[in-house]
Coordinates of C-alpha atoms (C1' of nucleotides) in Angstrom, one line a residue:
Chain A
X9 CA 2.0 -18.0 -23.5
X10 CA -1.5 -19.2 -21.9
X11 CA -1.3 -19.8 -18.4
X12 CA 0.2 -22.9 -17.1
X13 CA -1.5 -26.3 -16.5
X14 CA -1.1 -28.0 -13.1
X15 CA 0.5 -29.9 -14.4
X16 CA 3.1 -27.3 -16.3
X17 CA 3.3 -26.4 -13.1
X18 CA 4.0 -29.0 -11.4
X19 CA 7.0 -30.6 -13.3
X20 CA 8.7 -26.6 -13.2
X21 CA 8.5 -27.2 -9.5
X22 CA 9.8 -30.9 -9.2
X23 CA 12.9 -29.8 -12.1
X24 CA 13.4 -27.1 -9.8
X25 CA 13.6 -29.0 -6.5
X26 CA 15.5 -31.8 -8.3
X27 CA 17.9 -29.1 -9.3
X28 CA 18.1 -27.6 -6.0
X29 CA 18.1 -31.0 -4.3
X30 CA 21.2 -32.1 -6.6
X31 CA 23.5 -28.9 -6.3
X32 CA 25.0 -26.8 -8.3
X33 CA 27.4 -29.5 -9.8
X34 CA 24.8 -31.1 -11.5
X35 CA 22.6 -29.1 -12.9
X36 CA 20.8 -31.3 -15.6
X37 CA 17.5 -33.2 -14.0
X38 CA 17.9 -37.1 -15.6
X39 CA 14.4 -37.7 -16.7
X40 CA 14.3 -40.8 -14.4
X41 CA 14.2 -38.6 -11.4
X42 CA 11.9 -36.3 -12.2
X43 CA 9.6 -38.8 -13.5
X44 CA 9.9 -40.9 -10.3
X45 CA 9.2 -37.2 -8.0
X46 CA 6.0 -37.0 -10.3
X47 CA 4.5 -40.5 -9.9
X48 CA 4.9 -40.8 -13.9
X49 CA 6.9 -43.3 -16.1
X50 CA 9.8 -42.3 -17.7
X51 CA 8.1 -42.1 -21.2
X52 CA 5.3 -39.6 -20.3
X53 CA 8.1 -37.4 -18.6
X54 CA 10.1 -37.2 -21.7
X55 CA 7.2 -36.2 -23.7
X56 CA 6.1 -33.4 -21.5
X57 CA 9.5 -32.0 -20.9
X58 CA 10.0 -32.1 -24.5
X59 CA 6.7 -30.0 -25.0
X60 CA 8.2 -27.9 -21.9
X61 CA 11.1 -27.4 -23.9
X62 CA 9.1 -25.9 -27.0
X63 CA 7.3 -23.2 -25.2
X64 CA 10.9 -22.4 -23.5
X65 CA 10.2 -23.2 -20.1
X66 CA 13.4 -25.6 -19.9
X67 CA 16.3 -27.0 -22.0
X68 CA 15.9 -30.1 -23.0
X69 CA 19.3 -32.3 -23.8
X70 CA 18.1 -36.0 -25.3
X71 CA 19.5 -38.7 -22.8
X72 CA 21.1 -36.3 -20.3
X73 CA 18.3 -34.3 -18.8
X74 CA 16.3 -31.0 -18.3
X75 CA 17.2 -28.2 -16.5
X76 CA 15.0 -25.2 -16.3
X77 CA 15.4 -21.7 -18.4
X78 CA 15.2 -18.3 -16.9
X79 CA 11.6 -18.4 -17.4
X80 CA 10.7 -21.6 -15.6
X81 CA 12.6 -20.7 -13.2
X82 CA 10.8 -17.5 -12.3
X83 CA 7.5 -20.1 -13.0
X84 CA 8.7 -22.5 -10.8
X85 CA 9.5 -19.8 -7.7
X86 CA 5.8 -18.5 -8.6
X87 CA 4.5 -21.9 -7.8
X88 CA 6.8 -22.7 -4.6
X89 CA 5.6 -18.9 -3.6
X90 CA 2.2 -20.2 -3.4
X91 CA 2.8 -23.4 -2.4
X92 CA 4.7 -21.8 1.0
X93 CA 2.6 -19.0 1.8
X94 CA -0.4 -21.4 1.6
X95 CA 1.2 -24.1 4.1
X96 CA 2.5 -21.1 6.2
X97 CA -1.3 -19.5 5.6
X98 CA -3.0 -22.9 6.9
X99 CA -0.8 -23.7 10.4
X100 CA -0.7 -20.1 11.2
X101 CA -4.2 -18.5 10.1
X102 CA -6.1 -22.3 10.4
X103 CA -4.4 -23.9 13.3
X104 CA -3.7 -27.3 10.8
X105 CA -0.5 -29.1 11.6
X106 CA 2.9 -29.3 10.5
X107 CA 2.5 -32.5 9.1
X108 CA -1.0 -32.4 7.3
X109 CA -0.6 -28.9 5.2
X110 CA 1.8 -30.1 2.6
X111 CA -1.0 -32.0 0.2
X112 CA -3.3 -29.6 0.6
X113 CA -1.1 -26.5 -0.1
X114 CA -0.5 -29.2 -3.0
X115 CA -3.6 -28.7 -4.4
X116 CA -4.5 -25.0 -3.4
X117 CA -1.2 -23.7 -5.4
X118 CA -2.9 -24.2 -8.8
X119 CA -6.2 -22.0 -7.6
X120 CA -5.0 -19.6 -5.6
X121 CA -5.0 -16.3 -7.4
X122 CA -2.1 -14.2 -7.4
X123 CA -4.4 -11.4 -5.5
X124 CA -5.4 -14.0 -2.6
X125 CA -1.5 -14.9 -2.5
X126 CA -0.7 -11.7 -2.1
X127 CA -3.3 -10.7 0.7
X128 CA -2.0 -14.1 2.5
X129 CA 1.3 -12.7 2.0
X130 CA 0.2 -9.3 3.7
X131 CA -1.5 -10.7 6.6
X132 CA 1.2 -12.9 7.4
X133 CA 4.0 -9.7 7.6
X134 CA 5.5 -11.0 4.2
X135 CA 7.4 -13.7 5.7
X136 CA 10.7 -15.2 4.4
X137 CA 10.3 -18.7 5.1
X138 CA 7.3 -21.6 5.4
X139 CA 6.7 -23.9 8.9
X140 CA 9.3 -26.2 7.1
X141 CA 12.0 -23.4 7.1
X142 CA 11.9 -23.2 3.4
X143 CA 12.3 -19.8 1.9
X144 CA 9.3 -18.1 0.1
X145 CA 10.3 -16.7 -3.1
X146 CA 8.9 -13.0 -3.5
X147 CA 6.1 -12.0 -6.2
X148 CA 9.0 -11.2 -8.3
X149 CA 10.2 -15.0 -8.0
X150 CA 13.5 -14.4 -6.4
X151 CA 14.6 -16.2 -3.7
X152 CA 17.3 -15.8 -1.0
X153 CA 18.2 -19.4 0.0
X154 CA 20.6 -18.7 3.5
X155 CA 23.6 -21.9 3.6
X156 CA 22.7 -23.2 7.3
X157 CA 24.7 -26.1 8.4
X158 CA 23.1 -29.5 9.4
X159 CA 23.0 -31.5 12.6
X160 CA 25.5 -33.3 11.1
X161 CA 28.3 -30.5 10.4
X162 CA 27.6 -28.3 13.3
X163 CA 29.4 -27.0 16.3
X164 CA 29.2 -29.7 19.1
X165 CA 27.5 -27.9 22.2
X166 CA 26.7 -25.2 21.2
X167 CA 23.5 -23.7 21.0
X168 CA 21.9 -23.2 17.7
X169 CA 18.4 -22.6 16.0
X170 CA 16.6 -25.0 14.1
X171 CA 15.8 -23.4 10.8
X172 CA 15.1 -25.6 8.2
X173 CA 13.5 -29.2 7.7
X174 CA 14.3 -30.5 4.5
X175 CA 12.0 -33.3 4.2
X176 CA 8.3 -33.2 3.8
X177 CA 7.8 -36.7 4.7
X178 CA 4.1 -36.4 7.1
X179 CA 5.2 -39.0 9.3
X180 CA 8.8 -37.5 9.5
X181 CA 7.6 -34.4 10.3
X182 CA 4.8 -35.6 13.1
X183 CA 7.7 -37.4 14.9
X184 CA 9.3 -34.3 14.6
X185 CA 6.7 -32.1 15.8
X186 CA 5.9 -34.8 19.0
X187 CA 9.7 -34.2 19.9
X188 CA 9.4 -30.4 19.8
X189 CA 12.0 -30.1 17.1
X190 CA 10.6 -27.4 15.1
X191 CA 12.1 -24.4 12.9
X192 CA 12.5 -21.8 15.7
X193 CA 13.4 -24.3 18.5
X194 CA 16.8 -23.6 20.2
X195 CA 18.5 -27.0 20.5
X196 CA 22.3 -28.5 20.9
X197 CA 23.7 -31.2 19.5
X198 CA 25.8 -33.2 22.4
X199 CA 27.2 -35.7 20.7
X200 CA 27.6 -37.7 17.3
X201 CA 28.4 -41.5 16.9
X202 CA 29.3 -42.7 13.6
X203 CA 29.5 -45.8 14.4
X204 CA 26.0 -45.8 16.2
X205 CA 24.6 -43.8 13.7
X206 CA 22.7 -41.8 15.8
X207 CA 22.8 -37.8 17.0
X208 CA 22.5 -36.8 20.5
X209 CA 20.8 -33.5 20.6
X210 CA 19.3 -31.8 23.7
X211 CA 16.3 -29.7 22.9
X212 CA 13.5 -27.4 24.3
X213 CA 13.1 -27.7 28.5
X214 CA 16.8 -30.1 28.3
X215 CA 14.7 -32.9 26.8
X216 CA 17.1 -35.3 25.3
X217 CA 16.3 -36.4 21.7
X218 CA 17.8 -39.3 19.7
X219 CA 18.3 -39.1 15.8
X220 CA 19.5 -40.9 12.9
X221 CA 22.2 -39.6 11.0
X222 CA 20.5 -39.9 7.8
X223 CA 17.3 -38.0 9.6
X224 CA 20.5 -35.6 11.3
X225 CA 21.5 -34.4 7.9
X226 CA 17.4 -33.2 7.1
X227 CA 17.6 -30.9 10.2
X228 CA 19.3 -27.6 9.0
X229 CA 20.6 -25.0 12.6
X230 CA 21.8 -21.4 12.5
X231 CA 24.1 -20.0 15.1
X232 CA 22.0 -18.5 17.7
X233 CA 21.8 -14.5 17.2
X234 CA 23.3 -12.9 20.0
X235 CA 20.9 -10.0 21.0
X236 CA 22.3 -7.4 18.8
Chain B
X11 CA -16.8 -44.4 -7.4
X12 CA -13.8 -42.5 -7.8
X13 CA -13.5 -38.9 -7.1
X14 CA -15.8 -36.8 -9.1
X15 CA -13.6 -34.5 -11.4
X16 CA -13.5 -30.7 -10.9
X17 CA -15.4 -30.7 -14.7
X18 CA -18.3 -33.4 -12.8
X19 CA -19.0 -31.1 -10.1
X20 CA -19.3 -28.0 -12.0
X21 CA -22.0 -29.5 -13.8
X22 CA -23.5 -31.2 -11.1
X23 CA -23.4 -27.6 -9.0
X24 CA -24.8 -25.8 -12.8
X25 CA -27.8 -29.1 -12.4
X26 CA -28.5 -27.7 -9.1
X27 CA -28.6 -24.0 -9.4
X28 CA -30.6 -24.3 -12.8
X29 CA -33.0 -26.4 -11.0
X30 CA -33.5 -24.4 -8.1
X31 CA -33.8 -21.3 -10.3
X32 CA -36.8 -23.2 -12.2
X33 CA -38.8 -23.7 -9.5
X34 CA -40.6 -27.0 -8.4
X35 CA -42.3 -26.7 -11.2
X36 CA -39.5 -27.6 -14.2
X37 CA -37.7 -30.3 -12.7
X38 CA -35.7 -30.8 -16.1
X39 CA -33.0 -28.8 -17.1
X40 CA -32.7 -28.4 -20.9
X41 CA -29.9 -29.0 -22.3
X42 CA -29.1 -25.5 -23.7
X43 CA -30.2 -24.0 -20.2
X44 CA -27.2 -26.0 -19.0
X45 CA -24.7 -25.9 -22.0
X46 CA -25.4 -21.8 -21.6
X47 CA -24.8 -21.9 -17.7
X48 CA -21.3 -23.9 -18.5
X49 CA -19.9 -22.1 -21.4
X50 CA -20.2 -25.4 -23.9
X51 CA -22.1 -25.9 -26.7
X52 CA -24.6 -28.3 -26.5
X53 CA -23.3 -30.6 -28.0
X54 CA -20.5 -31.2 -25.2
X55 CA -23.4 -31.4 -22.6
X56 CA -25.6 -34.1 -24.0
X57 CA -22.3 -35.7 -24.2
X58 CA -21.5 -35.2 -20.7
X59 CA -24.9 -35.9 -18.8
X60 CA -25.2 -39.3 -20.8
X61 CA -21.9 -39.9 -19.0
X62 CA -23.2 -38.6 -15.5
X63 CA -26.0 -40.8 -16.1
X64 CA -24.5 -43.7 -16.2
X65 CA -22.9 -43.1 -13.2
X66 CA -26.0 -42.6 -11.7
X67 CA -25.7 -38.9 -10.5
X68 CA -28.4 -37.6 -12.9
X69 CA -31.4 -38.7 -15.0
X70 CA -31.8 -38.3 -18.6
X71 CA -34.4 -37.9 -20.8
X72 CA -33.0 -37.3 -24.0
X73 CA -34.9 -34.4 -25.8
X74 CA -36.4 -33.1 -22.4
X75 CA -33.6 -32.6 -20.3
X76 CA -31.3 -33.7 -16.8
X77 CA -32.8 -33.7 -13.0
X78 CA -30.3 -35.4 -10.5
X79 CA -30.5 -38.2 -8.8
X80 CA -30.2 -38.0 -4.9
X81 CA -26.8 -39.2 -5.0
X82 CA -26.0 -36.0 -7.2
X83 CA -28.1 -33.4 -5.2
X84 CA -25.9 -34.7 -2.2
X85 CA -22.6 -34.2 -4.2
X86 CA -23.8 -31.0 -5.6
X87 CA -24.9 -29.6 -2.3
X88 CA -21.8 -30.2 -0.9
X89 CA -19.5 -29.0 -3.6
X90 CA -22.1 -25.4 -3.0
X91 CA -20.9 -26.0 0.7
X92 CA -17.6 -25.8 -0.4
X93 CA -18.2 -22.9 -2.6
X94 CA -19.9 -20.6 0.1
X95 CA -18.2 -21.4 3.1
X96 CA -15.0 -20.1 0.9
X97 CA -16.4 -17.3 -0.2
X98 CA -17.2 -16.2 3.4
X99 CA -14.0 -17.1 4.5
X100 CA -12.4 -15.0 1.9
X101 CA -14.2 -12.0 2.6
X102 CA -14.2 -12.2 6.8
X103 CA -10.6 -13.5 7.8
X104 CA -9.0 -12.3 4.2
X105 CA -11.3 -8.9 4.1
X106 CA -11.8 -9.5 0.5
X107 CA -14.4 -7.9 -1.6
X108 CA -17.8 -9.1 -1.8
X109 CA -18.1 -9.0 -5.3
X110 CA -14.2 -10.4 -5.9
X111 CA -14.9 -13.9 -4.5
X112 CA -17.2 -15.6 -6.5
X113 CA -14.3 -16.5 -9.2
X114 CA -11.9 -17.8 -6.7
X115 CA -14.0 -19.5 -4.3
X116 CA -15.3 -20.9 -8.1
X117 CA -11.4 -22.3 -8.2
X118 CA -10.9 -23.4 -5.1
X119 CA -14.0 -24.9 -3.9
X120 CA -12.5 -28.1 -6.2
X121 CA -9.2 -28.2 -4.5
X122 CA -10.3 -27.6 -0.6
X123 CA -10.2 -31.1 1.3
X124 CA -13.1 -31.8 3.6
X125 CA -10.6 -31.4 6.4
X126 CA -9.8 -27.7 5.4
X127 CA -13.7 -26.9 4.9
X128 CA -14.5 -28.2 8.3
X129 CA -12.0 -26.0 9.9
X130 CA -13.2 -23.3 7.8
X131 CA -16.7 -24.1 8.5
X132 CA -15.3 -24.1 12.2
X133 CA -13.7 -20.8 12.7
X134 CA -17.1 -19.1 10.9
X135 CA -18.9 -20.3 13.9
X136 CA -21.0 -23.0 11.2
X137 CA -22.8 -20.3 9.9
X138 CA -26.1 -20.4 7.8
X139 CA -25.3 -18.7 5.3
X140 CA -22.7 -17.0 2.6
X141 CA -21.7 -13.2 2.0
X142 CA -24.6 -13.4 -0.5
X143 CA -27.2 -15.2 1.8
X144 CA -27.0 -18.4 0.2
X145 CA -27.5 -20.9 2.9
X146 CA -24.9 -23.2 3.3
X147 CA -25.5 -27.1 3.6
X148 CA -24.0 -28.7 6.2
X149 CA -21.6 -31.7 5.6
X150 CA -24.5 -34.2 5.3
X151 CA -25.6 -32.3 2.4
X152 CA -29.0 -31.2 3.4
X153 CA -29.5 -26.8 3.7
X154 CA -32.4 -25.3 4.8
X155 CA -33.5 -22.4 1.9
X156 CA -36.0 -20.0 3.7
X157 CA -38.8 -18.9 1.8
X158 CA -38.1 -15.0 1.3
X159 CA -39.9 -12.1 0.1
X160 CA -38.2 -9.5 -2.3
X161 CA -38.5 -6.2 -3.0
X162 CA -40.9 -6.4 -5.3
X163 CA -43.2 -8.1 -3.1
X164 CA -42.6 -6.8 0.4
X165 CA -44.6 -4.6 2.4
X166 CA -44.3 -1.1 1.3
X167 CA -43.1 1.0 4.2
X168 CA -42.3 -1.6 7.1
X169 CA -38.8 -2.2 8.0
X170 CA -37.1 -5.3 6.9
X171 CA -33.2 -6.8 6.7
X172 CA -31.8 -7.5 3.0
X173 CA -31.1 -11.4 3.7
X174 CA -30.1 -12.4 0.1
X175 CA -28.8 -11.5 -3.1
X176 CA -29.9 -13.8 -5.8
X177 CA -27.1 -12.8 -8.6
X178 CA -23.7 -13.3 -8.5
X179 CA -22.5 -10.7 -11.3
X180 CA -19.7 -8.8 -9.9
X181 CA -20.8 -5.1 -11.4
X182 CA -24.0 -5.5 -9.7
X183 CA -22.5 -6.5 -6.7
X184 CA -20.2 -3.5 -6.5
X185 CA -23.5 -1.6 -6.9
X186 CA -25.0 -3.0 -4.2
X187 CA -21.9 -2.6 -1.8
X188 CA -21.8 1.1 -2.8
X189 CA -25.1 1.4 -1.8
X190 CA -24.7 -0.2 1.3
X191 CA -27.4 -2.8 0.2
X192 CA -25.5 -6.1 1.9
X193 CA -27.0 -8.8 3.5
X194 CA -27.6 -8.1 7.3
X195 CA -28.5 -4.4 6.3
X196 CA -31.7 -2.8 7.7
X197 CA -34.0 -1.1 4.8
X198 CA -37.3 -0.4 4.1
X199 CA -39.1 0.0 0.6
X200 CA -40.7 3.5 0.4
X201 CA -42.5 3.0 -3.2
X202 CA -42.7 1.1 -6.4
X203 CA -43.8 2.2 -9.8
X204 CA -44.2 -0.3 -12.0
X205 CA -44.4 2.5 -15.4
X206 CA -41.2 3.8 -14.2
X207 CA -40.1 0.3 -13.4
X208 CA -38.3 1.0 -10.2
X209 CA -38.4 0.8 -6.5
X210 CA -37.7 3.3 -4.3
X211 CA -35.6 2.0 -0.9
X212 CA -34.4 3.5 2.2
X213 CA -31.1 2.5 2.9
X214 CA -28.8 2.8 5.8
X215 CA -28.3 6.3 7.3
X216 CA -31.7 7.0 5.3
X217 CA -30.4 7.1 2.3
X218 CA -32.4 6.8 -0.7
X219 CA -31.5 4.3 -3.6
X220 CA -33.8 4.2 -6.6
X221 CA -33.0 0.5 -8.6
X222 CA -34.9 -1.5 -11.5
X223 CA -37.3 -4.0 -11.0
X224 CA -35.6 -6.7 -12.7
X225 CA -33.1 -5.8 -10.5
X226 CA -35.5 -5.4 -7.6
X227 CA -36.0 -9.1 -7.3
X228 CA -33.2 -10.1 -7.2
X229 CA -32.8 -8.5 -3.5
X230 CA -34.3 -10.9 -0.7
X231 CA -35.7 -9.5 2.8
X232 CA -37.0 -11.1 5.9
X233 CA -39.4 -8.5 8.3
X234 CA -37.4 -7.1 10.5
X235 CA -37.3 -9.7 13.8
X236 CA -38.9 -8.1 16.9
X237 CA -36.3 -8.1 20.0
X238 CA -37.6 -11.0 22.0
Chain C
dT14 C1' -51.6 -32.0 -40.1
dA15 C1' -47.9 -30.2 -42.6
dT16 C1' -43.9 -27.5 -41.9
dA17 C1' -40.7 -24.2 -40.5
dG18 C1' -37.8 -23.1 -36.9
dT19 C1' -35.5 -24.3 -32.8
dA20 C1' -33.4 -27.5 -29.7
dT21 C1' -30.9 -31.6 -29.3
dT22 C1' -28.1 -35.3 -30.6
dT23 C1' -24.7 -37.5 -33.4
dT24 C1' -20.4 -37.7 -35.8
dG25 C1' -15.7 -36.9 -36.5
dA26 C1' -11.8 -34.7 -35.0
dG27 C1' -8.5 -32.3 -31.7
dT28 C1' -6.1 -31.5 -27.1
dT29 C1' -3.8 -32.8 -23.0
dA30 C1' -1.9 -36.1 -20.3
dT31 C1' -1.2 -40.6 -19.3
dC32 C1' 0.6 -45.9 -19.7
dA33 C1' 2.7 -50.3 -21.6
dA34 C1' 6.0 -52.1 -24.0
dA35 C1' 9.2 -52.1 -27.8
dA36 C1' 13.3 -49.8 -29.7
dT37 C1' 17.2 -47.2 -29.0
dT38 C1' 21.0 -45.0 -26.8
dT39 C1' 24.5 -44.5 -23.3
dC40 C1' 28.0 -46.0 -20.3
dA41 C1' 30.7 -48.9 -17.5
dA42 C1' 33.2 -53.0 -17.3
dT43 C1' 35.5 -56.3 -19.4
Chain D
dA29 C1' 36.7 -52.3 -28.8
dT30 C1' 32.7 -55.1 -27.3
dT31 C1' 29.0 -56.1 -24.7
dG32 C1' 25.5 -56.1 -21.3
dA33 C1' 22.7 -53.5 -18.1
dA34 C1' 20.4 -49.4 -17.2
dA35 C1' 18.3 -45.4 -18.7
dT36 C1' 15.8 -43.1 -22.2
dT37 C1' 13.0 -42.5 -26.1
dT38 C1' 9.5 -44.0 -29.3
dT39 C1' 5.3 -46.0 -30.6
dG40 C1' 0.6 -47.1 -30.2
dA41 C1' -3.4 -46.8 -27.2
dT42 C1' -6.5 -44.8 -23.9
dA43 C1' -9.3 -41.5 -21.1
dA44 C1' -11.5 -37.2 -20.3
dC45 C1' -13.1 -33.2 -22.3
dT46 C1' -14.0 -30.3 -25.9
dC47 C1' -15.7 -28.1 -30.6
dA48 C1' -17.8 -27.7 -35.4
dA49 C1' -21.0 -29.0 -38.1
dA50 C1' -24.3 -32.5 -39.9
dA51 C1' -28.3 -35.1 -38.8
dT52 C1' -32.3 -35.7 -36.3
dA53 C1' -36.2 -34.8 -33.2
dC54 C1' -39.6 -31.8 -31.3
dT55 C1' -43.2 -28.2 -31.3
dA56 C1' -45.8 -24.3 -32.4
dT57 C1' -48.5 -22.3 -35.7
dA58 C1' -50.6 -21.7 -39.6

DNA sequence: TATAGTATTTTGAGTTATCAAAATTTCAAT
DNA sequence: ATTGAAATTTTGATAACTCAAAATACTATA
């Protein structure tokens, strides 16, 4: 097949991240979804996917969904590969922030050529995960995606590392940044209030932080390693 | 207006080089000079300068041929800022090949935000001028392009510095790298023989390197600056 | 100045991706 | 089972860009 379109490539990605998003219970993307992630109307999604489906990128099943072949899946990691080792590429190597890397790795994905992917790649020591926590896929398009728990399911008191952020929202992730919560940060969560809604988590220098539990459940923590 | 289109500013950028390659003299690019530089037919470029016109980046006189219009010189110059401020970026901080960035800066230069440019532009120290010499414009637009002599019309025997390379083919540039003819480079030319069409140059290390005089012009040098 | 040859423009059609709105299907609730 | 609401698909258009090939304009030269 001819290499992908942008926008190929783009609705792999969202079918994949619906997918992912959804769990592995459901495993068929309802074309309202993924036509609401892509800023299209439902019509123009069904279409695509449709001519998705014919170059065998994804199974398509009329009124229940899409879901992504073997294929587009390996497409899709290709694309997330870029997409994180760009965003990773731009706060480390470029100093950008946190917040303002996601639309322009956005762009960059669809340019980048696999050999400049792969030098990034190299002079960043082949890392396994993006500034967001997400896992990078490897050229091969496999992807080891590690369970963490959440803010909202983890030990009370103890300490644990931030790993993941699983929301790319910019204004999320600056109030994030401005309250030191970042992947790497070693942080405990104190207390939980159902009934407030809220998270009590103390973070970097014993800075107090309050959170939402909706915002709680974005914020994925590992166990702290014990030094082996 | 909206955002010019990646397909706009390659053929505003193909407007600009073809122009500057003519001299002051030509001001209008033909059609088929343009079509060539593009890789349409003809055809598809009439088409496409008649709408350019009417958006008032270019004049056209039909039968004679395209100039821009200030408001596309501006746009053009800085989608050429784009391109060679990429390109250097490429080959300092990603220690990519001279003669492997032209086609990805050519990619990329579309998807780069001004943001990302500046910060590129930033970390180069706002340098003047590309791996090849080009001189970059700076984010007004406006670029200096010193008057150079070339090796065909340089004094025979005094020492001078390559400055620029006036052909971006990637063989030829691979030529030049293993001959250790780059930009920057200190050289001196010890003949030229215009039956044998060649010129004889003293490279680095005195090394001798015997090249064509089509080729020969194509190789910019400034005298040699005096320590001051 | 007639004309042959070249360059340019025009015409008609195709591709990719999109939307609006009409038609259809599904599904949950009666 | 029927029906009504919601989701999905279909249909008909549009925009941007392209090509092939026919029609036209320019220009050099004889």
């Amino acid at each position: 097949m001819a290499l992908p379109s942008s926008t190929v490539e783009n609705y792999l990605k969202a079918i994949y991240q619906a997918q992912s998003a959804q769990g592995p219970e459901h495993r068929l993307v309802p074309m309202g979804r993924l036509a609401g992630a892509l800023g299209v109307v439902p019509g123009t999604a069904t279409t695509m996917v449709k001519t998705l489906a014919e170059s065998g990128l994804v199974d398509y099943e009329p009124y229940a969904g899409v879901r992504l072949t073997p294929a587009g899946e390996k497409l899709a990691a290709l694309v997330l590969r870029r997409h994180r080792l760009i965003e990773l590429f731009l706060v480390k190597v470029l100093g950008m922030s946190w917040a303002e890397v996601h639309d322009e790795a956005e762009r960059l994905e669809h340019a980048a050529s696999d050999r400049l992917i792969d030098r990034i790649d190299a002079m960043l020591g082949r890392p396994a995960a993006d500034p967001h926590g997400d896992p990078i896929p490897d050229s091969s398009g496999s992807m080891v995606t590690p369970e963490y728990q959440t803010l909202l399911t983890c030990p009370l008191g103890s300490p644990v590392v931030l790993t993941r952020v699983t929301d790319q929202d910019s204004a999320f992730l600056r109030f994030l940044e401005s309250s030191g919560l970042k992947p790497g940060q070693a942080i405990r969560v104190e207390s939980r209030d159902a009934a407030a809604d809220h998270v009590v988590v103390r973070g970097k220098r014993e800075r107090q932080i309050m959170i939402g539990m909706r915002a709680a459940a974005k914020l994925q923590v590992a166990p702290t390693e014990q030094t082996a």
